[in-house]
XYZ file of C-alpha atoms in Angstrom:
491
model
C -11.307 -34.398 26.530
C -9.498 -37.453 26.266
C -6.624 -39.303 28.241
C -5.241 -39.755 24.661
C -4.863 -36.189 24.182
C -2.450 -35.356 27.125
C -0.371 -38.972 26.851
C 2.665 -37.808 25.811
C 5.440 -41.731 26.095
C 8.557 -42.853 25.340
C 10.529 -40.696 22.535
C 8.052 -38.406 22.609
C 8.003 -37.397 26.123
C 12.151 -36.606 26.083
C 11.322 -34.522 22.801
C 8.828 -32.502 24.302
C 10.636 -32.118 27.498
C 7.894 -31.988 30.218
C 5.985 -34.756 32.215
C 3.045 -35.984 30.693
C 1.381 -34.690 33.879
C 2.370 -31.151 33.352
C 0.838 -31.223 29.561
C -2.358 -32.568 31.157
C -2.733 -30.377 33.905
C -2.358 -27.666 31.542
C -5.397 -29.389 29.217
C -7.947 -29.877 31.746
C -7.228 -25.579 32.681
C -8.688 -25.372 29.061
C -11.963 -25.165 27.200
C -10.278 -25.569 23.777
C -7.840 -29.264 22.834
C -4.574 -29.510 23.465
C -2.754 -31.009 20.513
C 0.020 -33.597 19.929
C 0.925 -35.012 17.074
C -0.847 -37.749 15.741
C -4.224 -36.178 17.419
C -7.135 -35.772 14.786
C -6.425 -32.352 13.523
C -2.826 -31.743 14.108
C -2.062 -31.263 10.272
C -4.426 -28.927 9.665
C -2.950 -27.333 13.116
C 0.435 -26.872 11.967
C -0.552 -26.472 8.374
C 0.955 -22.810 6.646
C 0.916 -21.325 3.511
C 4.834 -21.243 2.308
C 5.743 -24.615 2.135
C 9.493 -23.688 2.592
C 8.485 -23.223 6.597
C 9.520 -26.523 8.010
C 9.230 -25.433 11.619
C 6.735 -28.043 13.793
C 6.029 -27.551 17.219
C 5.386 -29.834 20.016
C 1.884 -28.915 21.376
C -0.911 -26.915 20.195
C -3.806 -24.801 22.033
C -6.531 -24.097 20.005
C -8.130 -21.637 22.515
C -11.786 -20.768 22.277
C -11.671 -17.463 24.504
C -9.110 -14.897 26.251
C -9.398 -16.923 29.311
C -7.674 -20.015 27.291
C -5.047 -17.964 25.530
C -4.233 -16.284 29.098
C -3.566 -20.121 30.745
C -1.076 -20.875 28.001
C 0.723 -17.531 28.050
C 1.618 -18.058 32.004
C 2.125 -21.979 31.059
C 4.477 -21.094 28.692
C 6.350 -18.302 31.174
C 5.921 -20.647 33.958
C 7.677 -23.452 32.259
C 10.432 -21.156 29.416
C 8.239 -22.696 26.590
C 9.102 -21.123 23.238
C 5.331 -19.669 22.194
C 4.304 -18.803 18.640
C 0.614 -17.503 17.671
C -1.145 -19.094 14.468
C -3.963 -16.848 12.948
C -4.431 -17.152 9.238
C -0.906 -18.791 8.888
C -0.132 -17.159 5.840
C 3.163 -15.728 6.874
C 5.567 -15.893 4.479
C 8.580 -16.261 7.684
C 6.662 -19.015 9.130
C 6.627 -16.706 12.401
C 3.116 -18.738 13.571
C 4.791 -21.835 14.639
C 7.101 -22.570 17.504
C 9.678 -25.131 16.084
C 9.733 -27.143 19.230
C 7.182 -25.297 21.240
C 4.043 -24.420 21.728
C 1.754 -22.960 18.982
C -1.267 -21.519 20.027
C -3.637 -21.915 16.689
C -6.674 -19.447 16.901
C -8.647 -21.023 14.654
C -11.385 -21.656 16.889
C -11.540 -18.259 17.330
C -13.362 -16.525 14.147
C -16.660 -15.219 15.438
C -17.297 -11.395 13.839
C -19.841 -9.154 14.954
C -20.624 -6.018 13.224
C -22.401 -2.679 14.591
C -23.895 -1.131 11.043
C -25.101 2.029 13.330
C -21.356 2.497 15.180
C -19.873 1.404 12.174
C -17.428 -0.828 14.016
C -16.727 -4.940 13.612
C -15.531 -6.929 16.209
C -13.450 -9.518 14.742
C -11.397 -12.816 16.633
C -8.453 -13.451 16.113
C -8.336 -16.414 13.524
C -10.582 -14.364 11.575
C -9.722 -14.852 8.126
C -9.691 -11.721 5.648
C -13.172 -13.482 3.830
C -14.940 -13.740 7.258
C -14.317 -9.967 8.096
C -15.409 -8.927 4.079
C -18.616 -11.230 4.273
C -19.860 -9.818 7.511
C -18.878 -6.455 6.753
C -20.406 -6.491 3.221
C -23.659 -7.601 3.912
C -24.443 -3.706 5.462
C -22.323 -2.299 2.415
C -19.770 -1.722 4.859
C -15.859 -2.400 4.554
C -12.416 -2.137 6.591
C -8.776 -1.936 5.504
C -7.472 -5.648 4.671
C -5.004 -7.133 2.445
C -5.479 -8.621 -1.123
C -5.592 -12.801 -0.404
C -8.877 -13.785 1.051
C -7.660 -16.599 3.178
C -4.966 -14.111 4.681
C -5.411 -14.091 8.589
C -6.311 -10.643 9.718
C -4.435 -10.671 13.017
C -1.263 -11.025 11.526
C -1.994 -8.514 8.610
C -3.554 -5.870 11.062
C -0.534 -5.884 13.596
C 2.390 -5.564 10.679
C 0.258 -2.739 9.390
C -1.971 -4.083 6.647
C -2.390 -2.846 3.264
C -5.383 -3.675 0.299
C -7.503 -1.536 -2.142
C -8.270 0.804 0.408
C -5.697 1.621 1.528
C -5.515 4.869 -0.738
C -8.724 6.198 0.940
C -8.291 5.086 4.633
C -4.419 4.040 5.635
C -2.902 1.113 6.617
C -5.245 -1.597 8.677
C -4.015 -0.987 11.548
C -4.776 2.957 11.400
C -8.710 1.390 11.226
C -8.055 -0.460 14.384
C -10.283 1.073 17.457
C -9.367 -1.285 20.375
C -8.084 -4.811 21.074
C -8.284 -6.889 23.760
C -5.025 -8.408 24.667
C -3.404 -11.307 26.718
C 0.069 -9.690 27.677
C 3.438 -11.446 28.534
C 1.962 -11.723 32.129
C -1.235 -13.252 31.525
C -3.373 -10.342 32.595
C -6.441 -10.043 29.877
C -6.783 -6.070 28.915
C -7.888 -3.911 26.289
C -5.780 -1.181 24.164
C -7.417 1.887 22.445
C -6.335 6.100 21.955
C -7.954 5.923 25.374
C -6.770 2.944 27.400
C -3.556 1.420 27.526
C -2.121 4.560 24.661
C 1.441 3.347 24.450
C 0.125 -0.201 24.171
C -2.435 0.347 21.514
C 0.563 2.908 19.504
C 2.644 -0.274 18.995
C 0.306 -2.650 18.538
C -0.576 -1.089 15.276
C 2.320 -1.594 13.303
C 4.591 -3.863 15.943
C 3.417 -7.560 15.033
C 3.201 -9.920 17.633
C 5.923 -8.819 20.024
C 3.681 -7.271 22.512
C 1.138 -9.749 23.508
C -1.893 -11.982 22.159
C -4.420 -10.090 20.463
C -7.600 -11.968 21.066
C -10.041 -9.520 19.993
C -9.733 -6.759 17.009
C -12.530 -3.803 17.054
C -11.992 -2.047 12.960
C -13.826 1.290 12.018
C -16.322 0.376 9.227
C -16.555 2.772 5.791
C -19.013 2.263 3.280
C -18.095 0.400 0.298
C -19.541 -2.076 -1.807
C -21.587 -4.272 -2.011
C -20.302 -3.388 -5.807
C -17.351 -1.627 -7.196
C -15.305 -1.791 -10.620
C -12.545 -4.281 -10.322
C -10.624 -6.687 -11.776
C -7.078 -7.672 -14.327
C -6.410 -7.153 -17.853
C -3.036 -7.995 -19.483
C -1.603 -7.279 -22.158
C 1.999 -8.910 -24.370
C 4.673 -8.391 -22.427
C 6.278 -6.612 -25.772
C 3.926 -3.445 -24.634
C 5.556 -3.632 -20.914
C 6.987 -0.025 -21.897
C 4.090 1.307 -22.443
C 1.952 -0.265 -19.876
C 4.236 0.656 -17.290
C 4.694 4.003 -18.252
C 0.786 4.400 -18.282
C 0.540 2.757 -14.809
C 2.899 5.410 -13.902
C 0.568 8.580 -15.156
C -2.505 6.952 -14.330
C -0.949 6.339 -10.603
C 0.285 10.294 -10.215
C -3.789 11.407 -11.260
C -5.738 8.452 -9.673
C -8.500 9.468 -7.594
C -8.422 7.727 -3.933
C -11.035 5.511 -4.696
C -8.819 3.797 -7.095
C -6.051 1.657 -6.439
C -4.311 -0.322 -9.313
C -1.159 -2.441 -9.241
C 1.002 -3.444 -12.292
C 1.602 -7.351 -12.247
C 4.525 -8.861 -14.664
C 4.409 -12.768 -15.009
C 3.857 -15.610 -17.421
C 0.290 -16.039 -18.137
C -1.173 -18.514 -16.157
C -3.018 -21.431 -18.217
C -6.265 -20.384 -16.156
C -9.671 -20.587 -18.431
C -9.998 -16.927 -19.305
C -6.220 -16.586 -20.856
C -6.081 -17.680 -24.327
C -4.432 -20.713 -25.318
C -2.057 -19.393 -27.765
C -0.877 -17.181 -24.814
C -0.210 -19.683 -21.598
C 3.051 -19.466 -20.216
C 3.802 -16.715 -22.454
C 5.293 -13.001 -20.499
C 2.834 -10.398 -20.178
C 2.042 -6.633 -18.325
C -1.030 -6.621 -16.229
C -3.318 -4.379 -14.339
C -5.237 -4.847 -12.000
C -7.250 -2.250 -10.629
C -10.193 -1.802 -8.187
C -12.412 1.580 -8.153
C -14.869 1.344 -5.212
C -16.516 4.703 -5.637
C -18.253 6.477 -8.581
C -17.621 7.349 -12.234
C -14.911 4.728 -12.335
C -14.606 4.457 -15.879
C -13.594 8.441 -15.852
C -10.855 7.081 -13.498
C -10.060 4.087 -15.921
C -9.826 6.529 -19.102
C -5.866 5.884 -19.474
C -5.839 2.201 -18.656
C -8.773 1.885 -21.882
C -6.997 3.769 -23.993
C -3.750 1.123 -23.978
C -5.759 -0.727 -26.658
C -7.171 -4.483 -26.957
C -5.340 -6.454 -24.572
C -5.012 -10.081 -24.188
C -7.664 -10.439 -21.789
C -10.125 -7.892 -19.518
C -11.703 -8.816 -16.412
C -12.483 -5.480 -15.349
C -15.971 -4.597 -14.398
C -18.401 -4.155 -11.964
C -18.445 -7.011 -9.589
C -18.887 -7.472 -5.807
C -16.108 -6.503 -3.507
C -15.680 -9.851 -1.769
C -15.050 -11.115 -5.045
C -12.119 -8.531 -5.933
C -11.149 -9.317 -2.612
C -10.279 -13.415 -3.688
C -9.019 -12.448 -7.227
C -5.879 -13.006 -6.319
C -6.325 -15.985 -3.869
C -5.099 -18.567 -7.434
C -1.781 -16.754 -7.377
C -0.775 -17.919 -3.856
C -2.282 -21.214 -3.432
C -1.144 -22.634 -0.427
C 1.901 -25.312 -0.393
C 4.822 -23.799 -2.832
C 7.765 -22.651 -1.602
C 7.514 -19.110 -1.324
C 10.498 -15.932 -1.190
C 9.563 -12.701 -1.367
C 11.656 -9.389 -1.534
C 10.473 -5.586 -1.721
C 10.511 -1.940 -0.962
C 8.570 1.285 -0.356
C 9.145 3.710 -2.672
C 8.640 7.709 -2.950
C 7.699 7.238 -6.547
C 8.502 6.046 -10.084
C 11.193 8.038 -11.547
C 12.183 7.498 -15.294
C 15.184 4.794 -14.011
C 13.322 2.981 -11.955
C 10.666 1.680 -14.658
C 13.286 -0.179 -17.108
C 14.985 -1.146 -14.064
C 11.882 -3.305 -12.178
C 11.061 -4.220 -15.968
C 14.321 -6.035 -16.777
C 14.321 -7.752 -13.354
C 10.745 -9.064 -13.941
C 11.164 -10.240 -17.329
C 13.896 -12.245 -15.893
C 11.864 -14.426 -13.506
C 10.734 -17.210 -15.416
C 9.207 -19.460 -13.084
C 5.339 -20.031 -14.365
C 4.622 -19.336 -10.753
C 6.277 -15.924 -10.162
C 5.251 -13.025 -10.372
C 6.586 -9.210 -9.851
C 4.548 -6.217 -8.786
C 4.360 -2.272 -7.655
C 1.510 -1.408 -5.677
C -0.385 1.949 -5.343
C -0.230 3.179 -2.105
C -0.319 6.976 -1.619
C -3.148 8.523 -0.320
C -4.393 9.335 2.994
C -1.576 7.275 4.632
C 0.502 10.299 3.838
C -1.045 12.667 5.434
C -2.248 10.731 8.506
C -1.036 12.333 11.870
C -2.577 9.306 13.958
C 0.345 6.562 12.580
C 0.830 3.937 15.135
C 4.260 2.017 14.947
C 3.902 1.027 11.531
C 5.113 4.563 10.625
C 6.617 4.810 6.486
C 4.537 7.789 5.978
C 6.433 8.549 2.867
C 5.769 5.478 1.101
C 4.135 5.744 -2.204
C 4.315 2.277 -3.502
C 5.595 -0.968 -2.594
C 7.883 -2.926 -5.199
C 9.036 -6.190 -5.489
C 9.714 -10.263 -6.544
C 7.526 -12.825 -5.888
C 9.501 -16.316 -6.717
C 7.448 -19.804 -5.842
C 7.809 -23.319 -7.141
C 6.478 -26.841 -5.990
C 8.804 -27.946 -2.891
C 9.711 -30.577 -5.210
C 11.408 -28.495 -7.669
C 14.896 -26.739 -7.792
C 14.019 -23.078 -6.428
C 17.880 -21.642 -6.342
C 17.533 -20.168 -9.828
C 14.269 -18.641 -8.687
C 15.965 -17.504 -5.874
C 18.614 -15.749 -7.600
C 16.591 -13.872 -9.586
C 14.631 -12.554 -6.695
C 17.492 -11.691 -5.053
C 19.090 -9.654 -8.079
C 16.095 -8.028 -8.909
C 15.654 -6.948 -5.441
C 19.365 -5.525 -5.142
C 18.372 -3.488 -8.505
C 15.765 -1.719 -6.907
C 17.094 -0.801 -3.614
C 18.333 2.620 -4.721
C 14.917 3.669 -5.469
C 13.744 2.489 -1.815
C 12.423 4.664 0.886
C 15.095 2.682 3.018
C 11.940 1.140 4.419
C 10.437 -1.821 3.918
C 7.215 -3.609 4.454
C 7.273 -6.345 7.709
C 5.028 -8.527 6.730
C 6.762 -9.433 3.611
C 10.407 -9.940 5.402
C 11.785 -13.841 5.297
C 13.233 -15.871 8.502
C 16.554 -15.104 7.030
C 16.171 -11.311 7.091
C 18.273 -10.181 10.044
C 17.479 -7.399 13.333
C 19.074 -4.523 10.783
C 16.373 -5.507 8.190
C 13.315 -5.304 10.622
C 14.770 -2.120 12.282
C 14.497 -0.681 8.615
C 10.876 -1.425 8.640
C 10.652 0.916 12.125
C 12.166 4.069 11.038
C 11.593 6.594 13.761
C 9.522 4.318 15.708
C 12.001 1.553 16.338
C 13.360 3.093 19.574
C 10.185 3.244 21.147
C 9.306 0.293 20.130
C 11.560 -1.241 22.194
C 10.851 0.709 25.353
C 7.433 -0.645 24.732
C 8.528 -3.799 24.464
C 10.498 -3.888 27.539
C 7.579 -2.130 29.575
C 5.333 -5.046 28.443
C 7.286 -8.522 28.401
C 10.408 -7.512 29.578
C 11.689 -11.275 28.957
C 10.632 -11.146 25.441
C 8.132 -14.069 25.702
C 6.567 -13.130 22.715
C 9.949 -13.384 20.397
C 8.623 -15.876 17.350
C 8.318 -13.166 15.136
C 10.312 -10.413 13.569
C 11.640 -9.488 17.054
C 11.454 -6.498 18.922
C 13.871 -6.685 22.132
C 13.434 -5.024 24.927
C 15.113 -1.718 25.261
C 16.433 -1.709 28.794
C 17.456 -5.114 28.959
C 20.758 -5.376 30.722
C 23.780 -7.493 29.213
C 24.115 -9.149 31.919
C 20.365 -10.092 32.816
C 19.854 -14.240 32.310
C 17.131 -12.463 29.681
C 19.724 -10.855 27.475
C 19.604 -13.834 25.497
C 16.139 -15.312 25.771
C 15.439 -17.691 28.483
C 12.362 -19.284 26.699
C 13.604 -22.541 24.480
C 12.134 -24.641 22.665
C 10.700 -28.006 24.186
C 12.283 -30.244 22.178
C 16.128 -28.816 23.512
C-alpha cells in the first residue's frame, strides 16, 4: 500500500483527530486499503442510495476477511472511534456511514458459495441481493431476499428481510443457519440454534447492534429457474376495483403467490403507452413461483384489459430486478409504513385517497402480501411481528435538486391516516434517521427487552450504535457509557 494512503496533513489531520501515525499503523495491520478522501475509490466508498444521507466519514476499511474487520473493531474501541458498517448501502437512514468516523465498506467482501446437496449458501457480507439470486439460481435453488436487486443482503437479513417468498418461507432472517461474527471485542465467532443461541436469536431481526456479520450461511428451497411474474396496471379510475380485488385475491392466494398493489403515476418507461405517462394508475404486481399459476391469477385476469401486462413466465432473477428502475440510486428518499392484520372495508378508501394524493412522478404507494408461514413460525428470532399480514405505506422521492417538502407532507399525512389500521408495529428497515428510540422499540414488540440484555451481554459500551440503536439493558446512569463514549473523529 502506499505512503499516500495513510498521509493524513494539515486541516485534515485536526478533522480526523488522530496522528497520521496511528491511521498508518492501523493500515499496514490490514490486507484490505484504508481510505481517505481524495484516495482513488473513496466516492464509490461513501456512495448510498438515498441521496438525502449527507453523512461522510473520515476513513474507510474495505476489509477482505474477518481477520481485517476484527483489527478495525478493537481500533475503533481502542481509540472511541464512531464505527458504521457499509454492505449494500441501500439504507434508507443512511445507518452505513459514520459521519465523522470510520466506515468499514464490505464491498470487497462478496464471494458466495453454494452447497446444492446441503442446500445451504454461504454468502459475504457485501453480497448484494443479485450475487446471492445468481449463484443460488443456477441449481434452481433460492433464499428469502428483498425486492431491489442491488439491495445489500447483510443489512436486509439482520432487520428481518422480506421478498416474494416470504409467504412460503418467513422473513430472511428465519432462513439464516449461522453467521460468523466480529463482536464489540474483536473476538471472531460463529452464531447458530446451536452455538452462541442468544447471539444468533437477536441477530435475526436486531440489525447491526450486536456485532459485524462477516459471513451469512441461508437455507436453500427450490425455486426457479422460472416462475410467473411480473406488473400490470390499470387507470387509476378502476383503483376501487383493483384494490378491492387485490384484497380477495390476497385472503385466497396460495403461498406460492405473493402480489403487491402499487399506486403511482405511470412512469414514461418503453412498455407504458404514451397517451398514459405521468398519468395515475392501480398496479399489480405479482410473482407465482410454483405451479398452475394462472389458477392462482384467475381474479387478477378477470379485472379486464389493462393498460399494460408484464406478467408471465420469466426467470426469477429477473422478477427479482423488476423493481430495481423504481429506486434508482441518488433521489432523495422518505419512506413511512406499517404492518397490518388485514384490509378491512375502511382501510382501502383510506390508503387510496392518500396515494392518489402523492403526485411526485417518482412516488409511489404500496401494500405488500405478507401472511403465510411467518405466522405460524415458532422459531422467530428478534424480528418477532408474527401477526403481520401486510406492510403499508408512502414512498416520496425527488431529484436532491428539487423542493421535496410537499412530497414530504403528503407522506407524512398519508402515513398518519393509516396508523389506526397498524399492528402498532412497524418494519426496521424502512424507519428514517429522524424516527426516534419509541419508534424502533415499536418495531421490537415482545422482543425489545431482551434485546437489550443481549445487547448489553455483547458490547456493553454500545460500540456498534450507527444504526437504529439498541442500548444496553443494564447500563448504569452513572457509567461514563450511559451516554456513548465513542465520537466521531472529526469532534
Amino acid at each position: 500500500m502506499s505512503t499516500r494512503m495513510f498521509e493524513v496533513a494539515g486541516l485534515e489531520r485536526e478533522r480526523v483527530g488522530l496522528s497520521s501515525a496511528r491511521i498508518e499503523q492501523l493500515g499496514t495491520r490490514l490486507a484490505g486499503p484504508l481510505l481517505t478522501a481524495g484516495d482513488e475509490g473513496w466516492d464509490k466508498a461513501v456512495e448510498v442510495w438515498n441521496a438525502m444521507v449527507t453523512a461522510r466519514p473520515a476513513l474507510v476499511v474495505q476489509p477482505v476477511s474477518a481477520q481485517d474487520v476484527a483489527t478495525v473493531v478493537r481500533f475503533a474501541a481502542d481509540h472511541g472511534v464512531l464505527l458504521s458498517v457499509k454492505g449494500g448501502g441501500h439504507n434508507i437512514a443512511g445507518t452505513a456511514l459514520a459521519d465523522g468516523g470510520l466506515t468499514l465498506d464490505m464491498s470487497r467482501m462478496r464471494e458466495v458459495t453454494v452447497d446444492p446437496v446441503a442446500r445451504l449458501a454461504h454468502a459475504g457480507p457485501g453480497c448484494l441481493l443479485q450475487d446471492v439470486d445468481r449463484a443460488t439460481q443456477r441449481h434452481g435453488l433460492a433464499t428469502v431476499l428483498g425486492f431491489v436487486s442491488e439491495t445489500g443482503v447483510a443489512g436486509l437479513t439482520l432487520g428481518g428481510g422480506f421478498g416474494y417468498l416470504t409467504r412460503r418461507f418467513g422473513w430472511a432472517a428465519d432462513n439464516l443457519e449461522e453467521v460468523e461474527i466480529v463482536t464489540a471485542d474483536g473476538r471472531i465467532t460463529t452464531a447458530s440454534r446451536a452455538e452462541n443461541p442468544d447471539l444468533f436469536w437477536a441477530l435475526r431481526g436486531g440489525g447491526g447492534n450486536f456485532g459485524v456479520v462477516t459471513r451469512f450461511t441461508f437455507r436453500l428451497h427450490e425455486v426457479g429457474p422460472l416462475i410467473t411474474g411480473g406488473l400490470a396496471a390499470w387507470s387509476a379510475d378502476q383503483v376501487d376495483e383493483v384494490l378491492t380485488t387485490y384484497r380477495e385475491l390476497t385472503a385466497s392466494a396460495p403461498r406460492e403467490l405473493t402480489a403487491v398493489a402499487i399506486i403511482r403515476l405511470a412512469p414514461p418507461a418503453p412498455f407504458v403507452p404514451d397517451e398514459w405517462h405521468l398519468k395515475p394508475v392501480v398496479g399489480l404486481l405479482v410473482c407465482h413461483s410454483g405451479t398452475n399459476a394462472e389458477a392462482g391469477l384467475a381474479p387478477l385476469r378477470a379485472l379486464g384489459k389493462p393498460i399494460f401486462d408484464l406478467i408471465g413466465e420469466k426467470p426469477y432473477v429477473a422478477q427479482q430486478s423488476m423493481l430495481d428502475a423504481m429506486e434508482p440510486k441518488g433521489l432523495n428518499q422518505y419512506w413511512k409504513a406499517e404492518f397490518l392484520p388485514g384490509l378491512p372495508d375502511e382501510y382501502l378508501p383510506t390508503f387510496r385517497d392518500a396515494a392518489l394524493d402523492v403526485v411526485s412522478p417518482l412516488s409511489f404507494s404500496v401494500i405488500f402480501h405478507l401472511a403465510g408461514v411467518l405466522n405460524e413460525s415458532d422459531d422467530s428470532g428478534a424480528v418477532g411481528n408474527r401477526e403481520a399480514r401486510l406492510i403499508s405505506g408512502f414512498s416520496g422521492a425527488w431529484p436532491p435538486q428539487a423542493d421535496g417538502d410537499r412530497i414530504v407532507d403528503a407522506v407524512r399525512s398519508g402515513w398518519e391516516d393509516i396508523r389506526p389500521f397498524s399492528t402498532g408495529g412497524n418494519y426496521v428497515n424502512f424507519q428514517l434517521a429522524e424516527d426516534d428510540a419509541d419508534r424502533t422499540a415499536a418495531a421490537y414488540r415482545g422482543t425489545y427487552d431482551r434485546l437489550r440484555q443481549i445487547k448489553a451481554r455483547y458490547d456493553p459500551g454500545n460500540c456498534f450504535r450507527v444504526n437504529r440503536n439498541i442500548r444496553p439493558r443494564m447500563e448504569p446512569r452513572n457509567s461514563p457509557n450511559h451516554k456513548p463514549t465513542y465520537v466521531p473523529l472529526s469532534k
